[in-house]
CSV table of C-alpha atoms and ligand atoms in Angstrom, one decimal:
chain,number,residue,atom,x,y,z
A,737,MET,CA,0.0,0.0,0.0
A,738,ILE,CA,1.3,3.4,-0.9
A,739,GLN,CA,2.0,5.5,2.3
A,740,HIS,CA,-0.4,8.5,2.6
A,741,LYS,CA,1.4,11.0,4.8
A,742,ASP,CA,-0.5,12.9,7.4
A,743,HIS,CA,-2.3,15.9,6.0
A,744,PHE,CA,-5.0,18.4,6.6
A,745,HIS,CA,-8.1,16.9,5.0
A,746,GLY,CA,-10.5,19.5,3.6
A,747,SER,CA,-12.6,19.1,6.7
A,748,ASP,CA,-9.9,19.4,9.3
A,749,LEU,CA,-10.7,22.9,10.3
A,750,GLU,CA,-10.4,22.0,14.0
A,751,LYS,CA,-6.7,21.2,13.5
A,752,ILE,CA,-6.1,24.5,11.8
A,753,GLU,CA,-7.9,26.3,14.6
A,754,ALA,CA,-5.6,24.7,17.1
A,755,ILE,CA,-2.3,25.2,15.1
A,756,TYR,CA,-2.8,28.7,13.6
A,757,GLY,CA,-5.1,30.2,16.2
A,758,ILE,CA,-7.7,31.1,13.6
A,759,LYS,CA,-11.4,30.5,14.4
A,760,LYS,CA,-12.7,27.8,12.1
A,761,ASP,CA,-15.8,29.8,11.2
A,762,GLU,CA,-13.6,32.5,9.7
A,763,ILE,CA,-11.8,30.1,7.4
A,764,VAL,CA,-12.9,29.8,3.8
A,765,SER,CA,-12.2,26.2,2.7
A,766,PHE,CA,-10.9,26.0,-0.8
A,767,SER,CA,-10.0,22.4,0.1
A,768,ALA,CA,-13.3,20.7,0.9
A,769,ASN,CA,-14.9,20.9,-2.6
A,770,VAL,CA,-18.2,22.0,-1.1
A,771,ASN,CA,-20.8,24.1,-3.0
A,772,PRO,CA,-20.2,27.8,-1.8
A,773,LEU,CA,-24.0,28.6,-2.0
A,774,GLY,CA,-24.6,26.6,1.2
A,775,ILE,CA,-27.7,24.4,1.5
A,776,SER,CA,-30.6,24.4,-0.8
A,777,THR,CA,-33.1,27.2,-0.1
A,778,LYS,CA,-36.0,24.7,-0.2
A,779,LEU,CA,-34.2,22.7,2.4
A,780,ARG,CA,-33.5,25.7,4.7
A,781,THR,CA,-37.1,26.9,4.6
A,782,SER,CA,-38.9,23.6,4.9
A,783,LEU,CA,-36.9,21.1,6.9
A,784,SER,CA,-38.0,22.4,10.3
A,785,GLU,CA,-41.7,21.7,9.3
A,786,HIS,CA,-40.7,18.0,9.1
A,787,LEU,CA,-39.0,17.6,12.4
A,788,ASP,CA,-41.7,15.2,13.6
A,789,ALA,CA,-40.4,12.7,11.0
A,790,ILE,CA,-38.0,11.5,13.7
A,791,THR,CA,-40.9,10.2,15.8
A,792,THR,CA,-41.2,7.2,13.4
A,793,TYR,CA,-38.8,4.8,11.8
A,794,PRO,CA,-38.1,5.7,8.2
A,795,ASP,CA,-39.7,3.7,5.4
A,796,ARG,CA,-37.4,0.6,5.2
A,797,ASP,CA,-37.6,0.7,1.4
A,798,TYR,CA,-37.2,4.5,1.2
A,799,LYS,CA,-39.6,4.3,-1.7
A,800,ASP,CA,-40.5,8.0,-2.1
A,801,LEU,CA,-36.8,9.1,-1.8
A,802,LYS,CA,-35.7,6.5,-4.3
A,803,ASN,CA,-38.4,7.7,-6.7
A,804,CYS,CA,-37.1,11.2,-6.2
A,805,ILE,CA,-33.5,10.2,-6.8
A,806,ALA,CA,-34.5,8.1,-9.9
A,807,ASN,CA,-36.2,11.2,-11.3
A,808,TYR,CA,-33.2,13.5,-10.5
A,809,ALA,CA,-30.5,11.1,-11.7
A,810,GLY,CA,-32.3,9.5,-14.6
A,811,ALA,CA,-32.1,6.0,-13.1
A,812,GLU,CA,-34.5,3.2,-12.3
A,813,ALA,CA,-35.9,3.5,-8.7
A,814,GLU,CA,-35.4,-0.3,-8.2
A,815,HIS,CA,-31.7,0.1,-9.1
A,816,ILE,CA,-31.0,2.5,-6.2
A,817,ILE,CA,-29.6,1.9,-2.7
A,818,VAL,CA,-29.4,4.8,-0.3
A,819,GLY,CA,-26.6,5.0,2.3
A,820,ASN,CA,-24.8,7.1,5.0
A,821,GLY,CA,-22.8,9.2,2.4
A,822,SER,CA,-21.0,7.6,-0.5
A,823,THR,CA,-18.3,6.6,2.0
A,824,GLU,CA,-20.6,4.0,3.6
A,825,LEU,CA,-21.6,2.6,0.1
A,826,ILE,CA,-18.0,2.4,-1.0
A,827,SER,CA,-17.2,0.4,2.1
A,828,LEU,CA,-20.3,-1.8,1.8
A,829,PHE,CA,-19.7,-2.6,-1.8
A,830,ILE,CA,-16.0,-3.5,-1.2
A,831,GLN,CA,-16.9,-5.6,1.9
A,832,ILE,CA,-19.5,-7.6,-0.1
A,833,THR,CA,-17.5,-8.1,-3.3
A,834,ALA,CA,-14.1,-8.5,-1.4
A,835,PRO,CA,-11.9,-7.8,-4.4
A,836,LYS,CA,-8.6,-9.6,-4.4
A,837,LYS,CA,-7.0,-7.3,-6.9
A,838,ALA,CA,-8.4,-3.9,-7.8
A,839,MET,CA,-7.1,-1.2,-10.2
A,840,ILE,CA,-7.4,2.5,-9.4
A,841,LEU,CA,-6.0,5.6,-11.1
A,842,GLY,CA,-3.1,7.5,-9.7
A,843,PRO,CA,-3.6,10.0,-8.3
A,844,THR,CA,-7.1,9.6,-7.0
A,845,TYR,CA,-9.2,9.7,-3.8
A,846,SER,CA,-7.4,7.7,-1.1
A,847,GLU,CA,-10.4,6.0,0.5
A,848,TYR,CA,-10.6,3.3,-2.2
A,849,GLU,CA,-7.2,1.9,-1.5
A,850,ARG,CA,-7.8,2.0,2.2
A,851,GLU,CA,-11.0,0.0,1.9
A,852,ILE,CA,-9.6,-2.6,-0.4
A,853,THR,CA,-6.6,-3.1,1.9
A,854,LEU,CA,-8.8,-3.3,5.0
A,855,ASN,CA,-10.7,-6.1,3.2
A,856,GLY,CA,-7.6,-8.1,2.4
A,857,GLY,CA,-7.2,-7.0,-1.3
A,858,LYS,CA,-4.4,-5.6,-3.3
A,859,THR,CA,-4.4,-2.4,-5.3
A,860,LYS,CA,-2.7,-1.8,-8.6
A,861,TYR,CA,-2.3,1.8,-9.8
A,862,TYR,CA,-2.7,3.0,-13.3
A,863,PRO,CA,-0.7,6.3,-13.4
A,864,LEU,CA,-2.2,9.3,-15.2
A,865,PRO,CA,0.7,11.2,-16.7
A,866,ALA,CA,1.1,14.8,-15.7
A,867,SER,CA,2.9,15.3,-19.0
A,868,LYS,CA,-0.4,14.5,-20.8
A,869,ASP,CA,-2.4,16.7,-18.5
A,870,PHE,CA,-3.5,13.7,-16.4
A,871,GLN,CA,-5.6,12.5,-19.4
A,872,MET,CA,-6.0,8.8,-19.8
A,873,ASP,CA,-4.7,7.1,-23.0
A,874,VAL,CA,-7.8,4.9,-23.4
A,875,GLU,CA,-6.2,2.2,-25.7
A,876,ASP,CA,-3.3,1.8,-23.3
A,877,PHE,CA,-5.6,1.8,-20.3
A,878,LYS,CA,-7.7,-0.9,-21.8
A,879,SER,CA,-4.7,-3.1,-22.5
A,880,HIS,CA,-4.0,-3.0,-18.7
A,881,LEU,CA,-7.4,-4.4,-17.8
A,882,THR,CA,-6.2,-8.0,-17.4
A,883,GLU,CA,-8.0,-11.0,-16.1
A,884,ASP,CA,-6.2,-11.0,-12.8
A,885,LEU,CA,-8.2,-8.0,-11.8
A,886,ASP,CA,-11.6,-8.3,-10.3
A,887,LEU,CA,-12.4,-4.6,-9.7
A,888,LEU,CA,-11.8,-1.3,-11.4
A,889,ILE,CA,-12.5,1.9,-9.5
A,890,LEU,CA,-12.9,5.2,-11.5
A,891,CYS,CA,-13.6,8.5,-9.8
A,892,ASN,CA,-15.4,10.6,-12.4
A,893,PRO,CA,-14.6,13.4,-12.4
A,894,ASN,CA,-11.4,12.4,-10.8
A,895,ASN,CA,-10.4,13.9,-7.5
A,896,PRO,CA,-7.8,15.6,-7.5
A,897,THR,CA,-7.2,16.0,-11.3
A,898,SER,CA,-10.7,17.2,-12.2
A,899,THR,CA,-10.5,15.2,-15.4
A,900,CYS,CA,-13.5,13.4,-16.7
A,901,ILE,CA,-14.1,10.2,-18.7
A,902,ARG,CA,-17.0,10.6,-21.2
A,903,SER,CA,-19.7,8.0,-21.3
A,904,ASN,CA,-18.8,6.7,-24.8
A,905,THR,CA,-15.3,5.9,-23.4
A,906,MET,CA,-16.8,4.5,-20.3
A,907,ARG,CA,-18.8,2.1,-22.5
A,908,GLU,CA,-15.6,0.9,-24.2
A,909,ILE,CA,-14.0,0.3,-20.8
A,910,LEU,CA,-17.1,-1.6,-19.5
A,911,ASP,CA,-17.0,-3.8,-22.6
A,912,VAL,CA,-13.4,-4.8,-21.9
A,913,CYS,CA,-14.1,-5.3,-18.2
A,914,LYS,CA,-17.2,-7.4,-19.0
A,915,GLU,CA,-15.1,-9.8,-21.1
A,916,SER,CA,-12.6,-10.2,-18.2
A,917,SER,CA,-15.2,-10.4,-15.4
A,918,ILE,CA,-14.0,-7.1,-13.8
A,919,TYR,CA,-16.6,-5.2,-11.8
A,920,VAL,CA,-16.5,-1.4,-12.3
A,921,MET,CA,-17.2,1.1,-9.5
A,922,VAL,CA,-17.7,4.7,-10.7
A,923,ASP,CA,-17.6,7.4,-8.0
A,924,GLU,CA,-19.7,10.3,-9.4
A,925,THR,CA,-19.5,12.5,-6.3
A,926,TYR,CA,-18.6,15.5,-8.4
A,927,ILE,CA,-20.6,14.7,-11.6
A,928,GLU,CA,-23.3,17.4,-11.2
A,929,PHE,CA,-20.7,20.1,-11.5
A,930,VAL,CA,-19.6,19.2,-15.0
A,931,ASP,CA,-21.0,21.1,-18.0
A,932,ASP,CA,-22.6,18.2,-19.9
A,933,ILE,CA,-23.7,15.7,-17.2
A,934,SER,CA,-25.4,13.3,-19.7
A,935,ALA,CA,-22.3,13.0,-21.8
A,936,CYS,CA,-20.1,12.2,-18.8
A,937,SER,CA,-22.3,10.3,-16.3
A,938,ALA,CA,-22.4,6.5,-16.5
A,939,VAL,CA,-26.0,6.3,-15.0
A,940,SER,CA,-27.6,5.5,-18.3
A,941,LEU,CA,-25.1,2.6,-18.7
A,942,ALA,CA,-26.4,0.9,-15.5
A,943,LYS,CA,-29.5,-0.1,-17.5
A,944,SER,CA,-27.6,-2.2,-20.0
A,945,TYR,CA,-24.4,-3.3,-18.2
A,946,ASN,CA,-24.5,-5.5,-15.1
A,947,ASN,CA,-20.8,-5.0,-14.2
A,948,ILE,CA,-21.2,-1.4,-13.0
A,949,ILE,CA,-22.1,0.3,-9.8
A,950,ILE,CA,-22.3,4.1,-9.6
A,951,LEU,CA,-21.9,6.0,-6.4
A,952,ARG,CA,-23.1,9.5,-5.7
A,953,GLY,CA,-23.5,11.8,-2.7
A,954,THR,CA,-25.0,15.1,-1.6
A,955,SER,CA,-22.1,16.3,0.5
A,956,LYS,CA,-20.4,18.3,-2.2
A,957,PHE,CA,-23.0,19.5,-4.7
A,958,PHE,CA,-25.8,20.1,-2.1
A,959,ALA,CA,-23.3,21.4,0.5
A,960,SER,CA,-24.4,18.9,3.1
A,961,PRO,CA,-21.5,16.7,4.3
A,962,GLY,CA,-23.0,16.6,7.8
A,963,LEU,CA,-26.3,15.1,6.5
A,964,ARG,CA,-24.5,11.9,5.3
A,965,LEU,CA,-26.8,11.1,2.4
A,966,GLY,CA,-25.4,9.1,-0.5
A,967,TYR,CA,-26.8,6.7,-3.1
A,968,ALA,CA,-25.6,3.9,-5.3
A,969,ILE,CA,-27.1,2.8,-8.7
A,970,THR,CA,-26.7,-0.7,-10.2
A,971,GLY,CA,-28.7,-2.9,-12.5
A,972,ASN,CA,-27.1,-6.1,-11.2
A,973,GLU,CA,-29.8,-8.1,-9.5
A,974,ASP,CA,-27.4,-10.4,-7.6
A,975,LEU,CA,-25.5,-7.4,-6.2
A,976,LEU,CA,-28.7,-5.6,-5.2
A,977,HIS,CA,-29.8,-8.7,-3.5
A,978,GLN,CA,-26.5,-9.1,-1.6
A,979,ILE,CA,-26.5,-5.4,-0.6
A,980,HIS,CA,-30.1,-5.7,0.7
A,981,LYS,CA,-29.0,-8.8,2.7
A,982,TYR,CA,-26.0,-7.3,4.4
A,983,LYS,CA,-27.0,-3.6,4.9
A,984,ASN,CA,-28.6,-2.3,8.1
A,985,PRO,CA,-32.4,-2.1,7.9
A,986,TRP,CA,-32.3,1.7,8.1
A,987,MET,CA,-29.3,3.1,6.2
A,988,ILE,CA,-30.3,6.7,6.6
A,989,ASN,CA,-32.3,8.6,9.2
A,990,SER,CA,-35.8,10.2,8.7
A,991,LEU,CA,-34.4,13.7,8.4
A,992,ALA,CA,-31.9,12.8,5.7
A,993,GLU,CA,-34.8,11.1,3.9
A,994,VAL,CA,-36.9,14.3,4.0
A,995,ALA,CA,-33.9,16.5,3.2
A,996,GLY,CA,-33.1,14.4,0.1
A,997,LYS,CA,-36.7,14.8,-1.2
A,998,LEU,CA,-36.5,18.5,-0.8
A,999,MET,CA,-33.2,19.2,-2.3
A,1000,PHE,CA,-33.3,16.9,-5.3
A,1001,GLN,CA,-36.3,19.0,-6.4
A,1002,ASP,CA,-34.8,22.4,-5.8
A,1003,ASP,CA,-34.3,23.2,-9.5
A,1004,ASP,CA,-33.5,26.9,-8.9
A,1005,TYR,CA,-30.7,26.1,-6.5
A,1006,ILE,CA,-29.3,23.3,-8.8
A,1007,GLN,CA,-29.3,25.8,-11.8
A,1008,LYS,CA,-27.7,28.6,-9.7
A,1009,THR,CA,-25.0,26.3,-8.5
A,1010,ARG,CA,-24.2,25.0,-12.0
A,1011,THR,CA,-24.1,28.6,-13.4
A,1012,LEU,CA,-21.8,29.9,-10.7
A,1013,ILE,CA,-19.4,27.0,-10.8
A,1014,ALA,CA,-19.2,27.1,-14.6
A,1015,SER,CA,-18.3,30.8,-14.8
A,1016,GLU,CA,-15.8,30.7,-11.9
A,1017,ARG,CA,-14.2,27.6,-13.3
A,1018,LYS,CA,-13.6,29.3,-16.6
A,1019,LYS,CA,-12.4,32.5,-15.0
A,1020,LEU,CA,-9.9,30.9,-12.6
A,1021,TYR,CA,-8.5,28.5,-15.1
A,1022,GLN,CA,-7.7,31.4,-17.4
A,1023,MET,CA,-6.1,33.5,-14.6
A,1024,PHE,CA,-3.7,30.7,-13.7
A,1025,LEU,CA,-3.1,29.8,-17.3
A,1026,ASP,CA,-1.9,33.4,-17.8
A,1027,SER,CA,0.5,33.2,-14.9
A,1028,PRO,CA,4.1,32.1,-15.6
A,1029,LYS,CA,4.2,30.8,-12.0
A,1030,TYR,CA,1.6,28.0,-12.4
A,1031,THR,CA,0.2,25.4,-14.8
A,1032,PRO,CA,-3.5,24.7,-14.2
A,1033,PHE,CA,-5.0,21.4,-15.5
A,1034,GLU,CA,-8.2,22.1,-17.3
A,1035,PRO,CA,-11.0,21.4,-14.7
A,1036,THR,CA,-14.3,19.8,-15.4
A,1037,ALA,CA,-15.6,19.7,-11.8
A,1038,ASN,CA,-15.8,22.3,-9.0
A,1039,PHE,CA,-12.0,22.1,-8.2
A,1040,MET,CA,-8.8,22.5,-10.1
A,1041,LEU,CA,-5.3,21.0,-9.8
A,1042,ILE,CA,-2.5,23.4,-10.2
A,1043,ARG,CA,1.2,22.7,-10.8
A,1044,ILE,CA,3.6,25.2,-9.2
A,1045,ASP,CA,6.3,26.2,-11.7
A,1046,ASP,CA,8.0,28.9,-9.8
A,1047,PRO,CA,11.1,27.3,-8.2
A,1048,ASN,CA,10.9,29.7,-5.2
A,1049,LEU,CA,7.4,28.3,-4.2
A,1050,ASP,CA,6.1,25.0,-3.1
A,1051,SER,CA,2.7,23.7,-1.7
A,1052,GLY,CA,3.7,24.2,1.9
A,1053,ILE,CA,4.7,27.8,1.4
A,1054,LEU,CA,1.5,28.5,-0.5
A,1055,PHE,CA,-0.6,26.8,2.2
A,1056,GLU,CA,0.9,29.0,4.9
A,1057,ARG,CA,0.5,32.1,2.8
A,1058,CYS,CA,-3.2,31.4,2.2
A,1059,ILE,CA,-4.1,30.2,5.7
A,1060,LYS,CA,-2.6,33.4,7.2
A,1061,GLU,CA,-5.3,35.1,5.2
A,1062,LYS,CA,-7.9,32.7,6.5
A,1063,MET,CA,-8.1,30.7,3.2
A,1064,MET,CA,-7.4,27.0,3.2
A,1065,ILE,CA,-6.1,25.3,0.0
A,1066,ARG,CA,-5.3,21.6,-0.5
A,1067,ASP,CA,-1.5,21.0,-0.3
A,1068,CYS,CA,-1.2,18.0,-2.6
A,1069,SER,CA,2.2,16.8,-1.5
A,1070,THR,CA,0.5,13.8,0.3
A,1071,PHE,CA,-1.3,12.4,-2.8
A,1072,PRO,CA,0.5,9.4,-4.3
A,1073,PHE,CA,1.8,10.4,-7.8
A,1074,LEU,CA,1.8,14.2,-6.8
A,1075,SER,CA,4.3,16.2,-4.8
A,1076,ASP,CA,4.9,19.5,-3.2
A,1077,ARG,CA,4.7,21.0,-6.7
A,1078,PHE,CA,0.9,20.7,-6.7
A,1079,ILE,CA,-2.0,22.3,-5.0
A,1080,ARG,CA,-5.8,21.9,-5.5
A,1081,ILE,CA,-8.4,24.6,-5.0
A,1082,CYS,CA,-12.2,24.5,-5.3
A,1083,PHE,CA,-14.4,27.3,-6.6
A,1084,MET,CA,-16.1,29.4,-4.0
A,1085,SER,CA,-18.0,32.7,-4.3
A,1086,GLU,CA,-16.8,35.3,-6.8
A,1087,GLU,CA,-15.3,37.5,-4.1
A,1088,ASP,CA,-13.5,34.7,-2.2
A,1089,ASN,CA,-12.1,33.3,-5.5
A,1090,ALA,CA,-10.8,36.8,-6.4
A,1091,ARG,CA,-9.1,37.1,-3.0
A,1092,LEU,CA,-7.5,33.6,-3.3
A,1093,ALA,CA,-6.3,34.2,-6.9
A,1094,LYS,CA,-4.7,37.5,-5.7
A,1095,CYS,CA,-3.0,35.7,-2.8
A,1096,LEU,CA,-1.6,32.9,-5.0
A,1097,LEU,CA,-0.8,34.9,-8.1
A,1098,GLU,CA,1.1,37.5,-6.2
A,1099,ALA,CA,3.1,35.0,-4.1
B,1675,LIG,C1,-14.2,11.4,-4.7
B,1675,LIG,C2,-14.9,11.4,-3.4
B,1675,LIG,N1,-15.7,10.4,-3.1
B,1675,LIG,C3,-16.4,10.3,-1.9
B,1675,LIG,C4,-16.2,11.3,-1.0
B,1675,LIG,C5,-16.9,11.1,0.3
B,1675,LIG,O1,-18.2,11.6,0.2
B,1675,LIG,P1,-19.4,11.4,1.2
B,1675,LIG,O2,-19.4,12.6,2.1
B,1675,LIG,O3,-20.6,11.3,0.3
B,1675,LIG,O4,-19.2,10.2,2.0
B,1675,LIG,C6,-15.3,12.3,-1.2
B,1675,LIG,C7,-15.0,13.3,-0.1
B,1675,LIG,O5,-14.1,14.1,-0.1
B,1675,LIG,C8,-14.6,12.4,-2.4
B,1675,LIG,O6,-13.8,13.4,-2.7
């Protein structure tokens, strides 16, 4: 297992408070990848009317919520499983399928490797080359999908590179995996931030491929990491049966159930988020592209990976510089395949982004 050094996770504001003496409420987190608009307006105004929901057990089948998700994500309601954030579903899926050898991209989100190792499996990395902007060479990638693998995990868009695999490519990958009996788990935590969701999401493929499971959450797009509401989509009947057999009877609480129904239908909020992120993404990418100090990698999600080209700077220096101004960026030195030449930032409000860009570009 590749060693992941200690680092400030995007949510470790308590550590920052203790070390730097800055109140956590005053810190703008450019590291947590959470929607800057805060929670959905519909949720804010209506959740309190539903507090009595906790006086009863939730519907064991979460029928209304699943119908709502089906409608929102373009999936079949009977293909959906809800869970305590996508983290619980990643864990449950890996526990049930117990992969012996899994392939993941490098760099990617660290939780996959941790879960695989905890369940006694081995991880093989497929490195995405920085020299090719972290884009996958699809033909080469397919040639690495060999029969000794039993699971492939793709984060789409990928954290931290913000690169995206389009669904026509995903179909090619699924075809090769099907031939070699490799299951494919696609983590779509950030998919709703991309410009063309239907061209990038694998949800429509779950209807015709039985070797895919897609995971999604509400923590990032709906700014609700504390709610712990995630869902998985798969058309594989055996897997659905296994998950139903092993999961707890109530995977999410009554308030998360109500909250989900409210936010998935808040079209205004969804549109506002997409518009804000699309315009800030374009603006910030251009600003860093114009700077001789940095190389930004073209982002498709709500965050961007940046290489530091100025030899007088590194990720630690930039982290310190920003945190002193109460802005927290992600120092990427702890990601396997990256180093102290990389940082990741997410897109926040227009004003906060301008303040961060000034701080980094004038470093
Ligand atoms: C790629 C990815 N997947 C999953 C998660 C965890 O999401 P959740 O809060 O839904 O468990 C994160 C959180 O940072 C993430 O970056």
